[in-house]
Coordinates of C-alpha atoms in Angstrom, one line a residue:
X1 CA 0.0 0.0 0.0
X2 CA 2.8 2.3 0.8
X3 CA 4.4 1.5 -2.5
X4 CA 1.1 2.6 -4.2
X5 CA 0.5 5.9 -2.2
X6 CA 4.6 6.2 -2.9
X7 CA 3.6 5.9 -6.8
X8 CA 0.5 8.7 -6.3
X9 CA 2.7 11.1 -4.8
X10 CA 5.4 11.2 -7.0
X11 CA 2.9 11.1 -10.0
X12 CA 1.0 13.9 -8.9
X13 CA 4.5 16.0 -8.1
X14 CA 5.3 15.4 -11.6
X15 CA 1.9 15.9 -13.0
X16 CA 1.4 19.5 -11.2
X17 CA 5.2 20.4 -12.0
X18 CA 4.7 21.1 -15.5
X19 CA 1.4 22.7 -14.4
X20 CA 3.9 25.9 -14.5
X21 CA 6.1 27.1 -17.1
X22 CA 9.8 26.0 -16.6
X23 CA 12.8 27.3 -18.4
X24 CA 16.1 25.2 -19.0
X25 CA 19.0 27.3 -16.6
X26 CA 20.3 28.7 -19.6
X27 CA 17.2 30.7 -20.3
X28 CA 17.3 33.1 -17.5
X29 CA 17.9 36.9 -16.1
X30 CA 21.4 38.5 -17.3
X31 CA 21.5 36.3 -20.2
X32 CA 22.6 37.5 -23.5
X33 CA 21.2 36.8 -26.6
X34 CA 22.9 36.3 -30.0
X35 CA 22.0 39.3 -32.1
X36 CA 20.1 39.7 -34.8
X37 CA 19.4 35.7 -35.4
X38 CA 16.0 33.9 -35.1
X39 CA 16.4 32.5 -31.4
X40 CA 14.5 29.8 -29.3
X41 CA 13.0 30.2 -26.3
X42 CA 12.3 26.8 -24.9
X43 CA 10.8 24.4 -21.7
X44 CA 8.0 23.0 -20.3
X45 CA 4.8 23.4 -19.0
X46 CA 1.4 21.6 -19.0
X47 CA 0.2 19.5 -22.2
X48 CA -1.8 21.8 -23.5
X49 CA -0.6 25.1 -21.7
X50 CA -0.9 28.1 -23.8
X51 CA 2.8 30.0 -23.9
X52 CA 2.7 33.8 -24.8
X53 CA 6.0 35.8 -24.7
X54 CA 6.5 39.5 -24.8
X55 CA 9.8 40.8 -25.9
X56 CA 10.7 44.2 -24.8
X57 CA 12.5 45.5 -27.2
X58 CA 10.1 45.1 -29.6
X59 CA 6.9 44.8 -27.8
X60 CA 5.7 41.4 -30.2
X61 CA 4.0 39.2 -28.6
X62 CA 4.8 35.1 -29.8
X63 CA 2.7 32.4 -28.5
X64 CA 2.7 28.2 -28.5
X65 CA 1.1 25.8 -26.8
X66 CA 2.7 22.6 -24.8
X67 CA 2.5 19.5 -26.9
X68 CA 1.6 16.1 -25.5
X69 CA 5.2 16.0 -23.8
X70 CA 5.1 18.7 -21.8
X71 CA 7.2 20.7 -24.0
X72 CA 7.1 24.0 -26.2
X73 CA 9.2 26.2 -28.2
X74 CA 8.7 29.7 -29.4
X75 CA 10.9 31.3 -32.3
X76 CA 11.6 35.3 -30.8
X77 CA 14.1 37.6 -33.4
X78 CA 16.3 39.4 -31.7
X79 CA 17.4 42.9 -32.4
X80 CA 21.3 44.1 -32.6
X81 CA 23.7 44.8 -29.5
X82 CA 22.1 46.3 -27.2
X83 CA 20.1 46.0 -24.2
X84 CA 19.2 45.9 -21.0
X85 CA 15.7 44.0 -22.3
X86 CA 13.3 41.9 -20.5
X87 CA 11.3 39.0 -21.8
X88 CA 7.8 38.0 -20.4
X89 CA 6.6 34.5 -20.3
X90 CA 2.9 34.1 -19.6
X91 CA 0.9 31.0 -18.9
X92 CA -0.3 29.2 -16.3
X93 CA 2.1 31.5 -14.3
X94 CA 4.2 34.5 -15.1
X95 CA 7.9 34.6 -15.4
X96 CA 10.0 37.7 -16.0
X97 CA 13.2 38.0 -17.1
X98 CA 15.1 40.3 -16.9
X99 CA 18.7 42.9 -17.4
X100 CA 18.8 40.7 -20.9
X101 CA 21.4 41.7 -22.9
X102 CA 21.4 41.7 -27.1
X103 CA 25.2 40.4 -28.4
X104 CA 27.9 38.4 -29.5
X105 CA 27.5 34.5 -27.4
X106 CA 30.5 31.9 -27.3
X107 CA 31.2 28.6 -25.5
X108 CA 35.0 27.8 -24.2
X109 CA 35.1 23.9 -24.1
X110 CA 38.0 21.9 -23.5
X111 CA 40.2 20.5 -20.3
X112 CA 42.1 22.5 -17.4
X113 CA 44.4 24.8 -19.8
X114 CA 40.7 26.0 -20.6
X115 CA 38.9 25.9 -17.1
X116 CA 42.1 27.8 -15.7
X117 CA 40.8 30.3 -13.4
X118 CA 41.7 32.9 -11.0
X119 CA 40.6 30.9 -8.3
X120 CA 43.4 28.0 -9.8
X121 CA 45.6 30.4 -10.2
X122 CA 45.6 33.0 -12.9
X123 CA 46.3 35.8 -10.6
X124 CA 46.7 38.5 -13.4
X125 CA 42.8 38.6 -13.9
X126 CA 43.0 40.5 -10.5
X127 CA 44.1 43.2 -12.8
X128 CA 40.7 42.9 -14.5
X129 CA 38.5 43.4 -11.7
X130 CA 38.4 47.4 -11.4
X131 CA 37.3 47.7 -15.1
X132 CA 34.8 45.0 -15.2
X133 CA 32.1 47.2 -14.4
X134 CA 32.8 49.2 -17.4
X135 CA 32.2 45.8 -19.8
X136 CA 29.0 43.9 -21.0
X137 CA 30.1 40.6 -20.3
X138 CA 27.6 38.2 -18.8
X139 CA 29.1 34.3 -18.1
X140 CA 27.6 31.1 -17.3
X141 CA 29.7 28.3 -15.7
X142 CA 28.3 24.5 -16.1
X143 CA 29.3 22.4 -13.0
X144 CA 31.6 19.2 -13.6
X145 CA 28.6 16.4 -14.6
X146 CA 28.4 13.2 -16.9
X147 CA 25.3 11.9 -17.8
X148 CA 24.9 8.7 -19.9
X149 CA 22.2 10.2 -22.5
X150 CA 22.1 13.2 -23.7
X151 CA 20.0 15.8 -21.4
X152 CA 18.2 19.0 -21.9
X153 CA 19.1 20.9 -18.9
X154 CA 22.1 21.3 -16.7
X155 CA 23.1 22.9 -13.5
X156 CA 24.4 27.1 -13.7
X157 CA 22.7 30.4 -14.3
X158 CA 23.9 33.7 -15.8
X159 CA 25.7 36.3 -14.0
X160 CA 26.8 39.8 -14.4
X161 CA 31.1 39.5 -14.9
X162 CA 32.0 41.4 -11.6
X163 CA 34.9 40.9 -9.5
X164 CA 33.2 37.5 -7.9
X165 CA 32.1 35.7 -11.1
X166 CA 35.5 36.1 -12.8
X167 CA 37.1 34.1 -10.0
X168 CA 36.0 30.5 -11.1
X169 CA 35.7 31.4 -14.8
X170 CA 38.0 30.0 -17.3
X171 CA 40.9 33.4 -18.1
X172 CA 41.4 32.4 -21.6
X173 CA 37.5 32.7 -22.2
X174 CA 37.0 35.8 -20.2
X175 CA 40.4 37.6 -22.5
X176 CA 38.8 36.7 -25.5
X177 CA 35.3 38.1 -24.4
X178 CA 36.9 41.1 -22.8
X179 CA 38.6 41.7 -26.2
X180 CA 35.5 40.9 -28.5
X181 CA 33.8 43.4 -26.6
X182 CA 36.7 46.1 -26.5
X183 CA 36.8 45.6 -30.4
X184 CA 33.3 45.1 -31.5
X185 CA 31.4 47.5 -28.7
X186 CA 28.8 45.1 -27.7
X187 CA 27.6 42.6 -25.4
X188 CA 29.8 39.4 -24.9
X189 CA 28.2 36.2 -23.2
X190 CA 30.5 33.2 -22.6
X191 CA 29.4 29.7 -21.9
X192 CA 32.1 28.1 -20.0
X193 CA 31.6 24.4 -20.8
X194 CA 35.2 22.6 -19.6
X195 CA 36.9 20.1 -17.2
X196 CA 40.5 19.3 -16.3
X197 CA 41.9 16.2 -17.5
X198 CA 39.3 15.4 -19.8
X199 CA 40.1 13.3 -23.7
X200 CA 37.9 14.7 -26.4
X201 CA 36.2 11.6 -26.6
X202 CA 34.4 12.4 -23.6
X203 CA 32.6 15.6 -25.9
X204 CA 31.4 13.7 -28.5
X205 CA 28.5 12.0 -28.6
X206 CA 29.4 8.0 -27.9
X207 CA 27.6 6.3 -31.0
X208 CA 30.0 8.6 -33.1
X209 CA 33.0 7.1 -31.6
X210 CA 32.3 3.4 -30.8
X211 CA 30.6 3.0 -34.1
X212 CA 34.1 4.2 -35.9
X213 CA 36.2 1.3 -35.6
X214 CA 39.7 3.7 -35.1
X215 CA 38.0 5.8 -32.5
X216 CA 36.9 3.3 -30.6
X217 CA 40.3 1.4 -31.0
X218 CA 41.7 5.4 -29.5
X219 CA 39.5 5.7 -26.4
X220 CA 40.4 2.4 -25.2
X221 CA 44.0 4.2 -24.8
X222 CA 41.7 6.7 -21.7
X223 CA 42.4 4.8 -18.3
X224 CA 39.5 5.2 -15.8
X225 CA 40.5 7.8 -13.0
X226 CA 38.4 9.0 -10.3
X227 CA 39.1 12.8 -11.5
X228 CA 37.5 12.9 -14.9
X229 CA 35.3 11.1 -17.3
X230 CA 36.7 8.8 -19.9
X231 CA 33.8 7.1 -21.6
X232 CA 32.9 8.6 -24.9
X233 CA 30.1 11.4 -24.8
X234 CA 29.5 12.0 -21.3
X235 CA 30.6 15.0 -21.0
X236 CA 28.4 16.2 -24.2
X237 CA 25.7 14.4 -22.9
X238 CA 25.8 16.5 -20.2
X239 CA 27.4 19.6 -20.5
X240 CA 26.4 20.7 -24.6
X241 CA 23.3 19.0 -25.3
X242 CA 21.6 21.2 -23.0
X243 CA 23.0 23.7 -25.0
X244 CA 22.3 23.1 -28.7
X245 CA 18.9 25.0 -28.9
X246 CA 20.9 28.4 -28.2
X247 CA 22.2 30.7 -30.3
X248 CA 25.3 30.6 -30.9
X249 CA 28.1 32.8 -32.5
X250 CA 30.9 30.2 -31.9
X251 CA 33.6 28.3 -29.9
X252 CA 37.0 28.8 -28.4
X253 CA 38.5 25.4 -27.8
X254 CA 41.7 24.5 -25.5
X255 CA 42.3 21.0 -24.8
X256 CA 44.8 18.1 -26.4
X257 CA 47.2 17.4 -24.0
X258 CA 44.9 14.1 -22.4
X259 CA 45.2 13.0 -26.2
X260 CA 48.8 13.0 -26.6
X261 CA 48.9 9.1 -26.9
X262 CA 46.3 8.5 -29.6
X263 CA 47.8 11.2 -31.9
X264 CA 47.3 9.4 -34.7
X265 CA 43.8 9.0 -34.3
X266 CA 43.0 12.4 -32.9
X267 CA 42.9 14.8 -36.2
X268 CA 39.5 12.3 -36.9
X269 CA 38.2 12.6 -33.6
X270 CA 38.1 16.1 -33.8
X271 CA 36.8 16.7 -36.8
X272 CA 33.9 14.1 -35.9
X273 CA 33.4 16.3 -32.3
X274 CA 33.3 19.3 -34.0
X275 CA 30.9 17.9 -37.1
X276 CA 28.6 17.1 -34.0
X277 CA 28.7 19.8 -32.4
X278 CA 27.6 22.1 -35.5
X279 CA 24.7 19.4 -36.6
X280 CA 23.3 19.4 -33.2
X281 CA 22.8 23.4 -33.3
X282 CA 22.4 23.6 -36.9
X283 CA 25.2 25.9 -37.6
X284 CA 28.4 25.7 -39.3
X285 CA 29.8 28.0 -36.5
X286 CA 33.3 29.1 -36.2
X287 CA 35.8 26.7 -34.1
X288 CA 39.3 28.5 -33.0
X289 CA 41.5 26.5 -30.6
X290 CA 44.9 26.3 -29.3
X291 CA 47.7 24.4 -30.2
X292 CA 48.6 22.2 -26.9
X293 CA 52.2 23.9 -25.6
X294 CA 55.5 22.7 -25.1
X295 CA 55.6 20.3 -21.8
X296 CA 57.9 17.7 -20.6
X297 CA 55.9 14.6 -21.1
X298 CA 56.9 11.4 -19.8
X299 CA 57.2 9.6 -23.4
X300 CA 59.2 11.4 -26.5
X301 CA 57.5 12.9 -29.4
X302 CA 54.0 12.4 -28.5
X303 CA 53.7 16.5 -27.5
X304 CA 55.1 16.9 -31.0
X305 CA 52.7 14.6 -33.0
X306 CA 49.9 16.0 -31.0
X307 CA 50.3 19.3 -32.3
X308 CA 51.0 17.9 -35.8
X309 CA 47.1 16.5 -35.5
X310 CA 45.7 19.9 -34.4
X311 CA 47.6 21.8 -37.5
X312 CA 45.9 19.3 -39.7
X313 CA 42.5 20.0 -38.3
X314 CA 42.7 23.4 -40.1
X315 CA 41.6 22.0 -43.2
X316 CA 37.9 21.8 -41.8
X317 CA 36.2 24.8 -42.8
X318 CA 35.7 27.4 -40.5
X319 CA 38.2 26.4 -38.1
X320 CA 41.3 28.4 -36.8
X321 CA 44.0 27.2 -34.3
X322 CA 46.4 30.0 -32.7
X323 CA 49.9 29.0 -31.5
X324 CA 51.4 29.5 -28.1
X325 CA 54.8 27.9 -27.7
X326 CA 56.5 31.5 -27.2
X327 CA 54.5 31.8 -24.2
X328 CA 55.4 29.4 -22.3
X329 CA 58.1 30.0 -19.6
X330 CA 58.2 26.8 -17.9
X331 CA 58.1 23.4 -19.4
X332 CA 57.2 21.7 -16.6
X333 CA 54.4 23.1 -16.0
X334 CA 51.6 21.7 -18.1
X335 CA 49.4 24.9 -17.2
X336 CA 51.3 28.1 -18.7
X337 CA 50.2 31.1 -16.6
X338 CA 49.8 33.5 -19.5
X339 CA 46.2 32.9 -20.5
X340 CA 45.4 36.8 -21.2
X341 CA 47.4 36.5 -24.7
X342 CA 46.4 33.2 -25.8
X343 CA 42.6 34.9 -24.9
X344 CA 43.9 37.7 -26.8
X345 CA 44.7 35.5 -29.8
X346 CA 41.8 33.8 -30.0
X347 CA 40.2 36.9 -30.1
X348 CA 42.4 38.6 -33.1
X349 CA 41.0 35.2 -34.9
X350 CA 37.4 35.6 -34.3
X351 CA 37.6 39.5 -35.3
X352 CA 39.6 38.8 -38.6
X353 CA 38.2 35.9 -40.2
X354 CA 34.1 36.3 -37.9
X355 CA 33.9 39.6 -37.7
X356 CA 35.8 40.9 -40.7
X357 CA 37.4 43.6 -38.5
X358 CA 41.3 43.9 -39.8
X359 CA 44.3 43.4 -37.9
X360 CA 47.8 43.5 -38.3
X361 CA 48.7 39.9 -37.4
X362 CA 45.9 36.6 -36.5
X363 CA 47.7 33.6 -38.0
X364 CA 50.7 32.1 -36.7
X365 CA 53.2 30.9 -40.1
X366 CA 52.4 27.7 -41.4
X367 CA 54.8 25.0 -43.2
X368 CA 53.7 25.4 -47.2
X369 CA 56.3 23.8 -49.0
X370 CA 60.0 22.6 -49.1
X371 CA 62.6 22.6 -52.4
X372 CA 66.1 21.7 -52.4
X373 CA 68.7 23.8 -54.2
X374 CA 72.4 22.8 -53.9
X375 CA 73.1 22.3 -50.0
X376 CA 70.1 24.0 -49.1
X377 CA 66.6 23.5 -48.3
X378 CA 63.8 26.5 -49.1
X379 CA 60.8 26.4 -47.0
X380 CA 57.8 28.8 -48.1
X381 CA 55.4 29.2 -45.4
X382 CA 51.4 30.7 -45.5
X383 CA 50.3 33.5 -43.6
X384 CA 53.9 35.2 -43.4
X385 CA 53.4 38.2 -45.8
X386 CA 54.2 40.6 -43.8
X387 CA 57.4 38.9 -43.2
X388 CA 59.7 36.5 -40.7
X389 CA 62.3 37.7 -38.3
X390 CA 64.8 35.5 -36.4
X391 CA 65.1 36.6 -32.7
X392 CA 68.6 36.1 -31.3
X393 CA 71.6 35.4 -33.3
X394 CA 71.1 31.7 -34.4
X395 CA 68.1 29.6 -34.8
X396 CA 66.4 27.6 -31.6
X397 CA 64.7 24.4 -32.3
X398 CA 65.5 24.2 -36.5
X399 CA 67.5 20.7 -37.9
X400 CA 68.1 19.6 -41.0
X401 CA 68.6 16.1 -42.6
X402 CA 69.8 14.0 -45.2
X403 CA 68.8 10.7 -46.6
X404 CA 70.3 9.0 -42.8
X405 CA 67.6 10.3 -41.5
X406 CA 70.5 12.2 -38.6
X407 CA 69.3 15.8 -37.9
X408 CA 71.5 18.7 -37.2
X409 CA 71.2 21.9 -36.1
X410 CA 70.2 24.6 -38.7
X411 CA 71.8 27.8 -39.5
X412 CA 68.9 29.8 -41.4
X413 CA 68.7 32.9 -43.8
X414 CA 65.9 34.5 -43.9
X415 CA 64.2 35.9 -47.4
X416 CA 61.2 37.5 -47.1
X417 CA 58.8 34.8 -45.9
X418 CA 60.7 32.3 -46.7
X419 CA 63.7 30.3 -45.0
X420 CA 67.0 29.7 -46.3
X421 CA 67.9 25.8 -44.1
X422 CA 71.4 24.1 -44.2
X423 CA 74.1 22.6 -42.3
X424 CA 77.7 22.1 -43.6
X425 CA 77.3 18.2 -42.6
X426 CA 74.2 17.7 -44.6
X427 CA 75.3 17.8 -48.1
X428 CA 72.5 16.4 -50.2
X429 CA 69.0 18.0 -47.7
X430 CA 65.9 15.4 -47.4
X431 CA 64.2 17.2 -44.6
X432 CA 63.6 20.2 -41.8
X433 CA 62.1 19.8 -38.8
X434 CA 61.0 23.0 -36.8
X435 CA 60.0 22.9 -33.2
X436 CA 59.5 19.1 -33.6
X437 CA 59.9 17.8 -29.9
X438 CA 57.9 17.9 -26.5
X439 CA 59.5 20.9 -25.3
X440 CA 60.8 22.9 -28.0
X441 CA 60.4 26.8 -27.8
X442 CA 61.9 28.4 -31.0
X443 CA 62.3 31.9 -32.1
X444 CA 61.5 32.4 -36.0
X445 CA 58.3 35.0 -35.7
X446 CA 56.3 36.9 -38.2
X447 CA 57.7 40.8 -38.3
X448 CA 54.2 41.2 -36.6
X449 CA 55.5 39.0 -33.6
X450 CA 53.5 35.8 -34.1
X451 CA 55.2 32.6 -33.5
X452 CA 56.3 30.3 -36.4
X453 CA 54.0 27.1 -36.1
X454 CA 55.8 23.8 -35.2
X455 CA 56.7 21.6 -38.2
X456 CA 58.3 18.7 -40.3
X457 CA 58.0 17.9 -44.2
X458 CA 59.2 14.3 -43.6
X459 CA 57.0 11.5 -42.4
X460 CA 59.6 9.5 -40.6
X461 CA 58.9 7.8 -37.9
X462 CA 58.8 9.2 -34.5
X463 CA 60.7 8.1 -31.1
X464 CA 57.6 8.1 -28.4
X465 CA 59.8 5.8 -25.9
X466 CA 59.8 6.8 -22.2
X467 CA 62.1 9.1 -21.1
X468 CA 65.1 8.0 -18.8

C-alpha cells in the first residue's frame, strides 16, 4: 500500500510540475542573446498550456502551446547589440526575465588549460577586476557532470562579470570576451563548458565514436580515474546538449594534451566532435583553438605529433588554431600562466576571419612547402606576408637532414617569408624539422610578432619511448 500511495505522490509531483512554465538554466535573467538571429525560447509546461512571450524590445508578442510532452518552443528575433531588455513569459504563471542583454554568445570547451581560473591560479585577472564594471560581459559556468544520455538541462545560471564571477571562470575565455567586446562595442556572453583532465572523446556523442572502428580502438587508450570522465560522450551528454537550442556565434576550444597518446587518431576525432557539435545546433559555427604547448611529457615525441594532428585539423572549414609555444616559460608546467594572450589571440582570430574587422597579425606561419637547391633546403610558409624575423643570433629548435635520417642543427637565412635551411654536414637535404619535440620553444616569428607554427616535411617515424 505504501508503495502505491509512494507511486501517487510522485505522480502527482510530476503531473502539477509542469502545471507551470519551466525554463532550462540557460534561459534566464542576465543572459545574452545572439543578435540579430532567429532565437528559441524553450521548456516546459502543462500539455496543453498556452505559452505567450512578450519581448521588450520590440513589444511582439509570440505564442505556443505545450504539446503532449510537456514541452514548447517559441521562435523570438532578436534585435542588434544592445540592451538591458526583459522577456515576459505568460501561462499558467508569469515569469519575468530580466537585465537581458542583445550580443555576441561563445562557448569555451576543453580540459584544465581551458577551465584555468583565478581561483586556480591565474592571478593577473586581479588586474581585470576594477574595469569589469565598465564591460558587457555576462558568463555562465556549467558544474563538472556526466550523464549517460544526452540531457536537456544542466546545473548554472547567468551572472553579471564582476569581481566574484571572474574568480572560477575560465581566463582564456573571459580575454577573448573582454577583447571581442573592447573591439566590437557590444555585449559578450561566454558559456564556459570545460573540465580538467578530460580526452575529447568524452565531448562527442558516444555512437560517433564506438561506431568508428579507429575511435573506438583510440579511447580504449583513456584509463578510468576518479578525476574525470573517460567514456565517450558523457561530457556532451551532459554539458552541450543542453546547449544546442541556443544561439550561438561560436567556440574557443583549449584542450589536447589528455590526447597525446592516440595522436594518430585524434585529427579524426576532432573533426567528428566538431561535425557534431555544429549538426546538433544547426550551424556551421566558427571553431578557433589552441595548439597544446610545449611540456615535458613522460614519453618522447607524443607533444610533437599531437600538435601535428591539431595543425591538420585546419583543413575543416571554419576552423582556426592559434599557436602559443613563445609563451610558455616553464616546461614543466603543463598549465602556462599567460592565459590573457592566448585569450587575446583567439580573439584577433574571431575579429579577422568572424567579424571581418582587420588586424595586423591573426595567423601564426604555417609550413607550405619545401625545395632543395644545392646544400640548401627553401621552406615557403602561409600566412607570413608581412614577413619573418629571427630573434637572437642563431636559430632555436631548427634541424636539417639527409637521406640517414640524422638531424642537425640549422643555420637559417631568412628571405622574405621564406627560409633559407642548411648545415655544412648535410650535403645532399631530405628534410627540416622545426619545433619538432615535446619541449621545444623556437624563435622564428612573423615581423608582426607571431610565432612560427611547429613543423616537419618528412613523415619519418617518431621516437615516443619513455624518457630516462
Amino acid at each position: 500500500m505504501k508503495q502505491y500511495l509512494l507511486v501517487g505522490i510522485l505522480f502527482l509531483f510530476t503531473a502539477t510540475s509542469y502545471a507551470k512554465i519551466r525554463l532550462p538554466n540557460i534561459l534566464g535573467s542576465n543572459m545574452v542573446l545572439q543578435q540579430k538571429s532567429t532565437t528559441k525560447l524553450w521548456g516546459w509546461a502543462e500539455p496543453g498550456e498556452k505559452i505567450k512571450i512578450t519581448t521588450s524590445w520590440d513589444n511582439k508578442v509570440s505564442e505556443n502551446v505545450a504539446d503532449g510532452n510537456a514541452k514548447w518552443q517559441i521562435d523570438i528575433q532578436t534585435p542588434q547589440a544592445g540592451g538591458p531588455y526583459s522577456i515576459t513569459l505568460q501561462g499558467n504563471n508569469k515569469i519575468v526575465l530580466e537585465n537581458i542583454l542583445i550580443g555576441e554568445v561563445w562557448v569555451c570547451s576543453g580540459q584544465s588549460n581551458m577551465e584555468w581560473s583565478y581561483n586556480q591560479g591565474i592571478t593577473s585577472i586581479k588586474d581585470e577586476f576594477s574595469q569589469l564594471n565598465t564591460r558587457n560581459i555576462r558568463l555562465f559556468n556549467i558544474p563538472k557532470t556526466t550523464s549517460q544520455t544526452p540531457q536537456d538541462n544542466n546545473e548554472g545560471n547567468w551572472s553579471v562579470c564582476d569581481s566574484n564571477a571572474i574568480k572560477n571562470f575560465s581566463a582564456v575565455g573571459y580575454y577573448f570576451g573582454k577583447h571581442l567586446n573592447e573591439d566590437l562595442d557590444v555585449p559578450i556572453g561566454l558559456i564556459g563548458s570545460n573540465w580538467g583532465g578530460t580526452p575529447a572523446e568524452v565531448w562527442t556523442p558516444e555512437e560517433l565514436v564506438n561506431n568508428n572502428t579507429v575511435l573506438k580502438e583510440g579511447a580504449t587508450n583513456n584509463k578510468p580515474t576518479a578525476w574525470w570522465p573517460v567514456s565517450p560522450g558523457y561530457a556532451y551528454n551532459a554539458m552541450i546538449a543542453p546547449l544546442v537550442n541556443y544561439k550561438i556565434a561560436g567556440t574557443i576550444w583549449y584542450q589536447g594534451e589528455s590526447n597525446k597518446e592516440t595522436a594518430s587518431t585524434y585529427t579524426e576525432l576532432i573533426n567528428t566532435m566538431v561535425g557534431s557539435w555544429r549538426k546538433a545546433w544547426n550551424k556551421e559555427f566558427p571553431f578557433y583553438y589552441v595548439q597544446i604547448a610545449p611540456f615535458r611529457y613522460e614519453r618522447h615525441g607524443v607533444g610533437a605529433l599531437l600538435r601535428e594532428a591539431q595543425a591538420k585539423n585546419l583543413t575543416t572549414k571554419n576552423t582556426g588554431m592559434v599557436v602559443i609555444s613563445d609563451l610558455v616559460t616553464d616546461t614543466l608546467n603543463i598549465h602556462p600562466t599567460n592565459k590573457k594572450d592566448v585569450g587575446l589571440r583567439l580573439a584577433n582570430l574571431a575579429l579577422v576571419e568572424t567579424y571581418g574587422l582587420k588586424k595586423d597579425a591573426h595567423k601564426s606561419p604555417m609550413f607550405k612547402s619545401l625545395t632543395i637547391k644545392d646544400k640548401e633546403a627553401i621552406l615557403d610558409f602561409d600566412y607570413a606576408t608581412s614577413g619573418l624575423v629571427l630573434k637572437g643570433d642563431q636559430p632555436k629548435e631548427l634541424f636539417i637532414a639527409g637521406a640517414d635520417k640524422v638531424f642537425y642543427p640549422a643555420t637559417v637565412k631568412i628571405k622574405g617569408n621564406q627560409l633559407l635551411v642548411s648545415n655544412k654536414q648535410v650535403k645532399a637535404p631530405v628534410a627540416v624539422r622545426y619545433q619538432f619535440s615535446n619541449t621545444g620553444i623556437g624563435n622564428i616569428f612573423t615581423k608582426n610578432n607571431l610565432p612560427m607554427a611547429p613543423f616537419r616535411t618528412d613523415n619519418w617515424e617518431i621516437d615516443t619511448s619513455p624518457l630516462k
